[in-house]
Short mmCIF file of N, CA and C in Angstrom, two decimals:
data_model
loop_
_atom_site.label_atom_id
_atom_site.label_comp_id
_atom_site.label_asym_id
_atom_site.label_seq_id
_atom_site.Cartn_x
_atom_site.Cartn_y
_atom_site.Cartn_z
N UNK A 1 -48.75 92.78 -181.97
CA UNK A 1 -49.80 92.48 -181.05
C UNK A 1 -49.60 91.07 -180.53
N UNK A 2 -49.77 90.92 -179.23
CA UNK A 2 -49.61 89.63 -178.58
C UNK A 2 -50.98 89.00 -178.40
N UNK A 3 -51.12 87.78 -178.84
CA UNK A 3 -52.38 87.05 -178.70
C UNK A 3 -52.14 85.83 -177.83
N UNK A 4 -52.98 85.71 -176.80
CA UNK A 4 -52.87 84.56 -175.92
C UNK A 4 -54.03 83.61 -176.17
N UNK A 5 -53.71 82.38 -176.28
CA UNK A 5 -54.76 81.37 -176.42
C UNK A 5 -54.86 80.64 -175.09
N UNK A 6 -56.02 80.79 -174.44
CA UNK A 6 -56.21 80.13 -173.16
C UNK A 6 -57.08 78.90 -173.36
N UNK A 7 -56.61 77.80 -172.88
CA UNK A 7 -57.37 76.56 -172.99
C UNK A 7 -58.26 76.44 -171.76
N UNK A 8 -59.46 75.95 -171.97
CA UNK A 8 -60.36 75.71 -170.85
C UNK A 8 -59.81 74.56 -170.02
N UNK A 9 -59.97 74.66 -168.70
CA UNK A 9 -59.48 73.54 -167.88
C UNK A 9 -60.29 72.29 -168.17
N UNK A 10 -59.69 71.14 -168.00
CA UNK A 10 -60.41 69.90 -168.27
C UNK A 10 -61.59 69.74 -167.31
N UNK A 11 -62.65 69.14 -167.81
CA UNK A 11 -63.84 68.91 -167.00
C UNK A 11 -63.80 67.47 -166.50
N UNK A 12 -64.03 67.30 -165.22
CA UNK A 12 -64.01 65.95 -164.66
C UNK A 12 -65.18 65.13 -165.21
N UNK A 13 -65.07 63.84 -165.12
CA UNK A 13 -66.13 62.96 -165.59
C UNK A 13 -67.42 63.22 -164.83
N UNK A 14 -67.32 63.51 -163.55
CA UNK A 14 -68.50 63.78 -162.73
C UNK A 14 -69.18 65.08 -163.19
N UNK A 15 -68.38 66.11 -163.42
CA UNK A 15 -68.93 67.39 -163.87
C UNK A 15 -69.54 67.24 -165.26
N UNK A 16 -68.91 66.47 -166.13
CA UNK A 16 -69.44 66.24 -167.48
C UNK A 16 -70.79 65.52 -167.40
N UNK A 17 -70.90 64.53 -166.53
CA UNK A 17 -72.15 63.79 -166.37
C UNK A 17 -73.25 64.72 -165.86
N UNK A 18 -72.90 65.60 -164.93
CA UNK A 18 -73.87 66.55 -164.40
C UNK A 18 -74.32 67.52 -165.50
N UNK A 19 -73.40 68.00 -166.31
CA UNK A 19 -73.75 68.89 -167.43
C UNK A 19 -74.65 68.18 -168.44
N UNK A 20 -74.41 66.90 -168.67
CA UNK A 20 -75.26 66.14 -169.58
C UNK A 20 -76.70 66.08 -169.06
N UNK A 21 -76.86 65.90 -167.75
CA UNK A 21 -78.20 65.86 -167.14
C UNK A 21 -78.87 67.23 -167.28
N UNK A 22 -78.12 68.29 -167.01
CA UNK A 22 -78.67 69.65 -167.13
C UNK A 22 -79.11 69.91 -168.57
N UNK A 23 -78.27 69.58 -169.53
CA UNK A 23 -78.62 69.80 -170.94
C UNK A 23 -79.86 68.98 -171.35
N UNK A 24 -79.96 67.76 -170.86
CA UNK A 24 -81.09 66.90 -171.21
C UNK A 24 -82.41 67.44 -170.63
N UNK A 25 -82.32 68.14 -169.52
CA UNK A 25 -83.54 68.63 -168.86
C UNK A 25 -83.79 70.11 -169.11
N UNK A 26 -82.91 70.78 -169.78
CA UNK A 26 -83.06 72.21 -170.04
C UNK A 26 -83.92 72.40 -171.29
N UNK A 27 -85.23 72.19 -171.12
CA UNK A 27 -86.13 72.23 -172.26
C UNK A 27 -87.30 73.19 -172.04
N UNK A 28 -87.09 74.20 -171.24
CA UNK A 28 -88.17 75.13 -170.91
C UNK A 28 -88.48 76.10 -172.05
N UNK A 29 -87.62 76.21 -173.03
CA UNK A 29 -87.83 77.20 -174.09
C UNK A 29 -89.15 76.98 -174.82
N UNK A 30 -89.50 75.73 -175.09
CA UNK A 30 -90.75 75.44 -175.78
C UNK A 30 -91.95 75.86 -174.94
N UNK A 31 -91.91 75.52 -173.66
CA UNK A 31 -93.01 75.90 -172.77
C UNK A 31 -93.08 77.41 -172.63
N UNK A 32 -91.95 78.05 -172.47
CA UNK A 32 -91.93 79.51 -172.31
C UNK A 32 -92.53 80.21 -173.52
N UNK A 33 -92.30 79.68 -174.70
CA UNK A 33 -92.83 80.30 -175.92
C UNK A 33 -94.35 80.23 -175.98
N UNK A 34 -94.94 79.22 -175.34
CA UNK A 34 -96.40 79.07 -175.37
C UNK A 34 -97.10 79.74 -174.20
N UNK A 35 -96.33 80.27 -173.25
CA UNK A 35 -96.92 80.88 -172.06
C UNK A 35 -97.52 82.24 -172.37
N UNK A 36 -98.60 82.54 -171.65
CA UNK A 36 -99.29 83.83 -171.81
C UNK A 36 -98.99 84.70 -170.60
N UNK A 37 -99.04 85.98 -170.79
CA UNK A 37 -98.84 86.90 -169.67
C UNK A 37 -99.93 86.70 -168.63
N UNK A 38 -99.58 86.79 -167.35
CA UNK A 38 -100.57 86.81 -166.28
C UNK A 38 -100.63 88.25 -165.79
N UNK A 39 -101.77 88.88 -165.97
CA UNK A 39 -101.92 90.31 -165.73
C UNK A 39 -102.84 90.55 -164.54
N UNK A 40 -102.34 91.34 -163.60
CA UNK A 40 -103.12 91.75 -162.43
C UNK A 40 -103.04 93.26 -162.34
N UNK A 41 -104.18 93.90 -162.32
CA UNK A 41 -104.26 95.35 -162.19
C UNK A 41 -103.41 96.07 -163.25
N UNK A 42 -103.44 95.53 -164.48
CA UNK A 42 -102.73 96.15 -165.59
C UNK A 42 -101.25 95.84 -165.69
N UNK A 43 -100.72 95.02 -164.78
CA UNK A 43 -99.30 94.71 -164.76
C UNK A 43 -99.08 93.21 -164.94
N UNK A 44 -98.13 92.85 -165.81
CA UNK A 44 -97.77 91.44 -165.99
C UNK A 44 -96.94 91.00 -164.79
N UNK A 45 -97.44 89.99 -164.08
CA UNK A 45 -96.75 89.52 -162.88
C UNK A 45 -96.31 88.06 -163.00
N UNK A 46 -96.58 87.43 -164.14
CA UNK A 46 -96.19 86.04 -164.34
C UNK A 46 -96.47 85.59 -165.75
N UNK A 47 -96.32 84.29 -165.98
CA UNK A 47 -96.58 83.68 -167.28
C UNK A 47 -97.36 82.41 -167.03
N UNK A 48 -98.45 82.21 -167.77
CA UNK A 48 -99.34 81.08 -167.57
C UNK A 48 -99.26 80.13 -168.76
N UNK A 49 -99.01 78.86 -168.49
CA UNK A 49 -98.95 77.85 -169.54
C UNK A 49 -100.36 77.53 -170.05
N UNK A 50 -100.46 77.00 -171.27
CA UNK A 50 -101.78 76.75 -171.87
C UNK A 50 -102.74 75.90 -171.02
N UNK A 51 -102.27 74.81 -170.42
CA UNK A 51 -103.16 73.98 -169.60
C UNK A 51 -103.67 74.75 -168.39
N UNK A 52 -102.81 75.55 -167.79
CA UNK A 52 -103.23 76.36 -166.65
C UNK A 52 -104.21 77.44 -167.10
N UNK A 53 -103.97 78.02 -168.27
CA UNK A 53 -104.88 79.04 -168.80
C UNK A 53 -106.27 78.44 -169.01
N UNK A 54 -106.32 77.21 -169.52
CA UNK A 54 -107.61 76.56 -169.74
C UNK A 54 -108.33 76.31 -168.41
N UNK A 55 -107.58 75.89 -167.40
CA UNK A 55 -108.18 75.65 -166.08
C UNK A 55 -108.70 76.94 -165.48
N UNK A 56 -107.92 78.01 -165.57
CA UNK A 56 -108.33 79.30 -164.99
C UNK A 56 -109.47 79.92 -165.79
N UNK A 57 -109.51 79.67 -167.08
CA UNK A 57 -110.54 80.24 -167.94
C UNK A 57 -111.95 79.78 -167.62
N UNK A 58 -112.07 78.73 -166.83
CA UNK A 58 -113.39 78.25 -166.42
C UNK A 58 -114.03 79.14 -165.35
N UNK A 59 -113.27 80.08 -164.82
CA UNK A 59 -113.76 80.92 -163.73
C UNK A 59 -113.96 82.35 -164.21
N UNK A 60 -115.06 82.93 -163.78
CA UNK A 60 -115.47 84.26 -164.26
C UNK A 60 -114.52 85.38 -163.86
N UNK A 61 -113.66 85.15 -162.88
CA UNK A 61 -112.75 86.23 -162.46
C UNK A 61 -111.56 86.41 -163.39
N UNK A 62 -111.42 85.48 -164.36
CA UNK A 62 -110.31 85.56 -165.31
C UNK A 62 -110.82 85.77 -166.74
N UNK A 63 -110.14 86.64 -167.47
CA UNK A 63 -110.32 86.77 -168.91
C UNK A 63 -109.12 86.09 -169.55
N UNK A 64 -109.39 85.12 -170.43
CA UNK A 64 -108.31 84.38 -171.06
C UNK A 64 -108.33 84.62 -172.56
N UNK A 65 -107.17 85.01 -173.09
CA UNK A 65 -107.01 85.17 -174.54
C UNK A 65 -105.75 84.42 -174.94
N UNK A 66 -105.42 84.46 -176.23
CA UNK A 66 -104.19 83.81 -176.70
C UNK A 66 -102.94 84.51 -176.16
N UNK A 67 -103.07 85.78 -175.79
CA UNK A 67 -101.92 86.56 -175.33
C UNK A 67 -101.79 86.63 -173.82
N UNK A 68 -102.93 86.54 -173.10
CA UNK A 68 -102.86 86.80 -171.66
C UNK A 68 -103.98 86.12 -170.88
N UNK A 69 -103.70 85.91 -169.61
CA UNK A 69 -104.71 85.56 -168.63
C UNK A 69 -104.76 86.76 -167.69
N UNK A 70 -105.92 87.41 -167.66
CA UNK A 70 -106.05 88.65 -166.90
C UNK A 70 -107.02 88.45 -165.75
N UNK A 71 -106.58 88.83 -164.56
CA UNK A 71 -107.48 88.83 -163.42
C UNK A 71 -108.38 90.04 -163.57
N UNK A 72 -109.68 89.80 -163.69
CA UNK A 72 -110.63 90.88 -163.94
C UNK A 72 -110.67 91.87 -162.77
N UNK A 73 -110.93 93.11 -163.09
CA UNK A 73 -111.01 94.15 -162.08
C UNK A 73 -112.10 93.89 -161.06
N UNK A 74 -113.18 93.24 -161.48
CA UNK A 74 -114.27 92.97 -160.54
C UNK A 74 -113.95 91.81 -159.59
N UNK A 75 -112.76 91.22 -159.71
CA UNK A 75 -112.32 90.21 -158.74
C UNK A 75 -111.96 90.88 -157.42
N UNK A 76 -111.72 92.18 -157.46
CA UNK A 76 -111.40 92.93 -156.25
C UNK A 76 -110.52 94.12 -156.53
N UNK A 77 -110.76 95.18 -155.79
CA UNK A 77 -109.98 96.40 -155.98
C UNK A 77 -108.75 96.44 -155.08
N UNK A 78 -108.76 95.65 -154.01
CA UNK A 78 -107.64 95.67 -153.08
C UNK A 78 -106.88 94.35 -153.14
N UNK A 79 -105.69 94.34 -152.59
CA UNK A 79 -104.88 93.13 -152.51
C UNK A 79 -105.66 92.03 -151.80
N UNK A 80 -106.29 92.36 -150.72
CA UNK A 80 -107.04 91.36 -149.94
C UNK A 80 -108.22 90.79 -150.74
N UNK A 81 -108.97 91.64 -151.41
CA UNK A 81 -110.13 91.18 -152.19
C UNK A 81 -109.69 90.29 -153.36
N UNK A 82 -108.65 90.73 -154.09
CA UNK A 82 -108.15 89.94 -155.22
C UNK A 82 -107.63 88.58 -154.73
N UNK A 83 -106.89 88.62 -153.64
CA UNK A 83 -106.31 87.38 -153.10
C UNK A 83 -107.39 86.41 -152.66
N UNK A 84 -108.44 86.91 -152.03
CA UNK A 84 -109.55 86.06 -151.60
C UNK A 84 -110.24 85.42 -152.79
N UNK A 85 -110.48 86.20 -153.84
CA UNK A 85 -111.15 85.68 -155.04
C UNK A 85 -110.31 84.59 -155.70
N UNK A 86 -109.01 84.80 -155.81
CA UNK A 86 -108.14 83.81 -156.45
C UNK A 86 -107.99 82.58 -155.55
N UNK A 87 -107.96 82.78 -154.24
CA UNK A 87 -107.86 81.65 -153.32
C UNK A 87 -109.07 80.73 -153.47
N UNK A 88 -110.25 81.29 -153.68
CA UNK A 88 -111.43 80.46 -153.90
C UNK A 88 -111.27 79.59 -155.14
N UNK A 89 -110.68 80.15 -156.19
CA UNK A 89 -110.46 79.38 -157.43
C UNK A 89 -109.45 78.26 -157.19
N UNK A 90 -108.32 78.59 -156.57
CA UNK A 90 -107.29 77.55 -156.40
C UNK A 90 -107.74 76.48 -155.40
N UNK A 91 -108.58 76.85 -154.43
CA UNK A 91 -109.14 75.84 -153.52
C UNK A 91 -110.07 74.90 -154.30
N UNK A 92 -110.84 75.46 -155.22
CA UNK A 92 -111.72 74.64 -156.05
C UNK A 92 -110.90 73.69 -156.93
N UNK A 93 -109.86 74.22 -157.57
CA UNK A 93 -109.00 73.39 -158.42
C UNK A 93 -108.32 72.30 -157.61
N UNK A 94 -107.92 72.63 -156.40
CA UNK A 94 -107.28 71.64 -155.53
C UNK A 94 -108.28 70.55 -155.17
N UNK A 95 -109.50 70.93 -154.82
CA UNK A 95 -110.52 69.96 -154.42
C UNK A 95 -110.86 68.98 -155.55
N UNK A 96 -110.87 69.48 -156.78
CA UNK A 96 -111.19 68.58 -157.89
C UNK A 96 -109.99 67.77 -158.36
N UNK A 97 -108.79 68.12 -157.89
CA UNK A 97 -107.59 67.36 -158.22
C UNK A 97 -107.11 67.52 -159.64
N UNK A 98 -107.50 68.60 -160.30
CA UNK A 98 -107.16 68.78 -161.72
C UNK A 98 -105.81 69.45 -161.95
N UNK A 99 -105.20 69.98 -160.90
CA UNK A 99 -103.91 70.66 -161.03
C UNK A 99 -102.92 70.00 -160.08
N UNK A 100 -102.10 69.07 -160.59
CA UNK A 100 -101.21 68.30 -159.71
C UNK A 100 -100.29 69.14 -158.81
N UNK A 101 -99.86 70.30 -159.28
CA UNK A 101 -98.95 71.09 -158.43
C UNK A 101 -99.60 71.50 -157.12
N UNK A 102 -100.93 71.54 -157.09
CA UNK A 102 -101.62 71.92 -155.86
C UNK A 102 -101.60 70.80 -154.82
N UNK A 103 -101.13 69.61 -155.20
CA UNK A 103 -100.96 68.53 -154.23
C UNK A 103 -99.88 68.90 -153.21
N UNK A 104 -99.04 69.85 -153.56
CA UNK A 104 -97.97 70.30 -152.66
C UNK A 104 -98.40 71.40 -151.71
N UNK A 105 -99.69 71.58 -151.54
CA UNK A 105 -100.26 72.62 -150.67
C UNK A 105 -99.64 72.55 -149.28
N UNK A 106 -99.20 73.69 -148.74
CA UNK A 106 -98.59 73.70 -147.41
C UNK A 106 -99.06 74.86 -146.54
N UNK A 107 -100.16 75.50 -146.92
CA UNK A 107 -100.69 76.61 -146.13
C UNK A 107 -99.64 77.70 -145.90
N UNK A 108 -98.95 78.05 -146.96
CA UNK A 108 -97.92 79.09 -146.90
C UNK A 108 -98.28 80.20 -147.88
N UNK A 109 -98.50 81.38 -147.34
CA UNK A 109 -98.85 82.53 -148.18
C UNK A 109 -97.65 82.92 -149.04
N UNK A 110 -97.93 83.24 -150.30
CA UNK A 110 -96.87 83.61 -151.24
C UNK A 110 -97.29 84.89 -151.96
N UNK A 111 -96.45 85.90 -151.91
CA UNK A 111 -96.74 87.17 -152.56
C UNK A 111 -96.34 87.12 -154.03
N UNK A 112 -97.31 87.36 -154.90
CA UNK A 112 -97.06 87.43 -156.35
C UNK A 112 -96.71 88.87 -156.65
N UNK A 113 -95.52 89.08 -157.19
CA UNK A 113 -95.03 90.44 -157.44
C UNK A 113 -94.10 90.44 -158.65
N UNK A 114 -93.86 91.62 -159.18
CA UNK A 114 -93.02 91.72 -160.39
C UNK A 114 -91.55 91.54 -160.11
N UNK A 115 -91.12 91.82 -158.89
CA UNK A 115 -89.72 91.64 -158.50
C UNK A 115 -89.67 91.44 -156.99
N UNK A 116 -88.54 91.05 -156.50
CA UNK A 116 -88.40 90.74 -155.08
C UNK A 116 -88.83 91.90 -154.19
N UNK A 117 -88.52 93.13 -154.59
CA UNK A 117 -88.80 94.29 -153.74
C UNK A 117 -90.10 95.01 -154.09
N UNK A 118 -90.80 94.56 -155.11
CA UNK A 118 -92.05 95.22 -155.52
C UNK A 118 -93.17 94.86 -154.54
N UNK A 119 -94.15 95.75 -154.42
CA UNK A 119 -95.30 95.41 -153.56
C UNK A 119 -96.08 94.26 -154.20
N UNK A 120 -96.71 93.43 -153.38
CA UNK A 120 -97.46 92.30 -153.95
C UNK A 120 -98.71 92.76 -154.69
N UNK A 121 -99.00 92.06 -155.79
CA UNK A 121 -100.23 92.29 -156.55
C UNK A 121 -101.31 91.32 -156.10
N UNK A 122 -100.87 90.23 -155.48
CA UNK A 122 -101.76 89.14 -155.13
C UNK A 122 -101.04 88.27 -154.12
N UNK A 123 -101.78 87.62 -153.22
CA UNK A 123 -101.19 86.64 -152.31
C UNK A 123 -101.94 85.33 -152.52
N UNK A 124 -101.17 84.27 -152.79
CA UNK A 124 -101.74 82.95 -153.05
C UNK A 124 -101.01 81.91 -152.20
N UNK A 125 -101.54 80.72 -152.17
CA UNK A 125 -100.83 79.58 -151.57
C UNK A 125 -99.56 79.33 -152.38
N UNK A 126 -98.45 79.10 -151.69
CA UNK A 126 -97.16 78.91 -152.37
C UNK A 126 -97.23 77.83 -153.44
N UNK A 127 -97.96 76.75 -153.20
CA UNK A 127 -98.06 75.67 -154.19
C UNK A 127 -98.68 76.15 -155.49
N UNK A 128 -99.46 77.23 -155.44
CA UNK A 128 -100.12 77.75 -156.64
C UNK A 128 -99.28 78.77 -157.39
N UNK A 129 -98.15 79.18 -156.85
CA UNK A 129 -97.33 80.20 -157.50
C UNK A 129 -96.94 79.79 -158.92
N UNK A 130 -96.62 78.52 -159.11
CA UNK A 130 -96.24 78.04 -160.43
C UNK A 130 -97.39 78.06 -161.43
N UNK A 131 -98.61 77.93 -160.94
CA UNK A 131 -99.79 77.99 -161.80
C UNK A 131 -99.86 79.34 -162.51
N UNK A 132 -99.41 80.37 -161.82
CA UNK A 132 -99.45 81.73 -162.36
C UNK A 132 -98.10 82.18 -162.94
N UNK A 133 -97.12 81.28 -162.92
CA UNK A 133 -95.80 81.61 -163.45
C UNK A 133 -95.14 82.76 -162.72
N UNK A 134 -95.43 82.86 -161.44
CA UNK A 134 -94.88 83.95 -160.63
C UNK A 134 -93.42 83.67 -160.28
N UNK A 135 -92.58 84.70 -160.32
CA UNK A 135 -91.20 84.49 -159.88
C UNK A 135 -91.20 84.05 -158.42
N UNK A 136 -90.45 83.00 -158.11
CA UNK A 136 -90.39 82.49 -156.74
C UNK A 136 -88.98 82.65 -156.20
N UNK A 137 -88.92 82.93 -154.93
CA UNK A 137 -87.64 83.12 -154.27
C UNK A 137 -87.59 82.20 -153.07
N UNK A 138 -86.43 81.70 -152.76
CA UNK A 138 -86.29 80.83 -151.61
C UNK A 138 -84.83 80.75 -151.20
N UNK A 139 -84.61 80.13 -150.08
CA UNK A 139 -83.26 79.94 -149.57
C UNK A 139 -83.04 78.45 -149.40
N UNK A 140 -81.93 77.98 -149.88
CA UNK A 140 -81.59 76.58 -149.76
C UNK A 140 -80.26 76.47 -149.03
N UNK A 141 -80.22 75.62 -148.05
CA UNK A 141 -78.99 75.41 -147.29
C UNK A 141 -78.65 73.93 -147.36
N UNK A 142 -77.46 73.64 -147.80
CA UNK A 142 -76.95 72.28 -147.81
C UNK A 142 -75.81 72.20 -146.82
N UNK A 143 -75.81 71.18 -146.01
CA UNK A 143 -74.76 71.02 -145.01
C UNK A 143 -74.25 69.58 -145.06
N UNK A 144 -73.05 69.39 -144.56
CA UNK A 144 -72.55 68.04 -144.44
C UNK A 144 -71.87 67.90 -143.09
N UNK A 145 -71.83 66.68 -142.60
CA UNK A 145 -71.13 66.38 -141.36
C UNK A 145 -69.92 65.53 -141.71
N UNK A 146 -68.91 65.68 -140.91
CA UNK A 146 -67.70 64.91 -141.14
C UNK A 146 -67.76 63.59 -140.39
N UNK A 147 -67.22 62.57 -141.03
CA UNK A 147 -67.08 61.29 -140.37
C UNK A 147 -65.85 61.28 -139.50
N UNK A 148 -65.61 60.19 -138.82
CA UNK A 148 -64.45 60.07 -137.94
C UNK A 148 -63.14 60.26 -138.69
N UNK A 149 -63.14 59.95 -139.99
CA UNK A 149 -61.92 60.07 -140.78
C UNK A 149 -61.74 61.47 -141.37
N UNK A 150 -62.66 62.40 -141.04
CA UNK A 150 -62.55 63.77 -141.52
C UNK A 150 -63.18 64.01 -142.88
N UNK A 151 -63.70 62.97 -143.51
CA UNK A 151 -64.34 63.11 -144.82
C UNK A 151 -65.84 63.32 -144.63
N UNK A 152 -66.47 63.86 -145.65
CA UNK A 152 -67.92 64.09 -145.59
C UNK A 152 -68.63 62.75 -145.37
N UNK A 153 -69.49 62.71 -144.37
CA UNK A 153 -70.18 61.47 -144.06
C UNK A 153 -71.66 61.55 -144.44
N UNK A 154 -72.27 62.71 -144.23
CA UNK A 154 -73.69 62.88 -144.53
C UNK A 154 -73.91 64.27 -145.09
N UNK A 155 -74.88 64.33 -145.96
CA UNK A 155 -75.27 65.63 -146.49
C UNK A 155 -76.76 65.78 -146.29
N UNK A 156 -77.17 66.96 -145.86
CA UNK A 156 -78.58 67.23 -145.66
C UNK A 156 -78.88 68.66 -146.00
#
């Protein structure tokens, strides 16, 4: 039997420094372990961290337990009714300034759903998506322009 030993290619100093930063900031496991299911209409659509659960628990439309934050059925039977009820809560939280992520409010509707192609369970302001631990999708484009010498001059 022939055994080949393949050596990993050397990592540049720049790549190593970037990996060190990623490793230093890759600490979501602790937070993830403390997160509770966010349940809408019987389906888990996100994960809610303890501080967010406490903030949401002040409102009658949510039932909060150690395992889950559940949007109550009486918050609305339709997507529109549920979304309106939750929007009132996040507008209140934004007005009192108790949830810093809502400072990023941009009047952009965001569909909370179990997967990219699933129908929405709820529509909230995009800045509030993280409050509910909803999967978020986006497109990022990075471009660069060349300088007179043909090398990258600017990145945006």
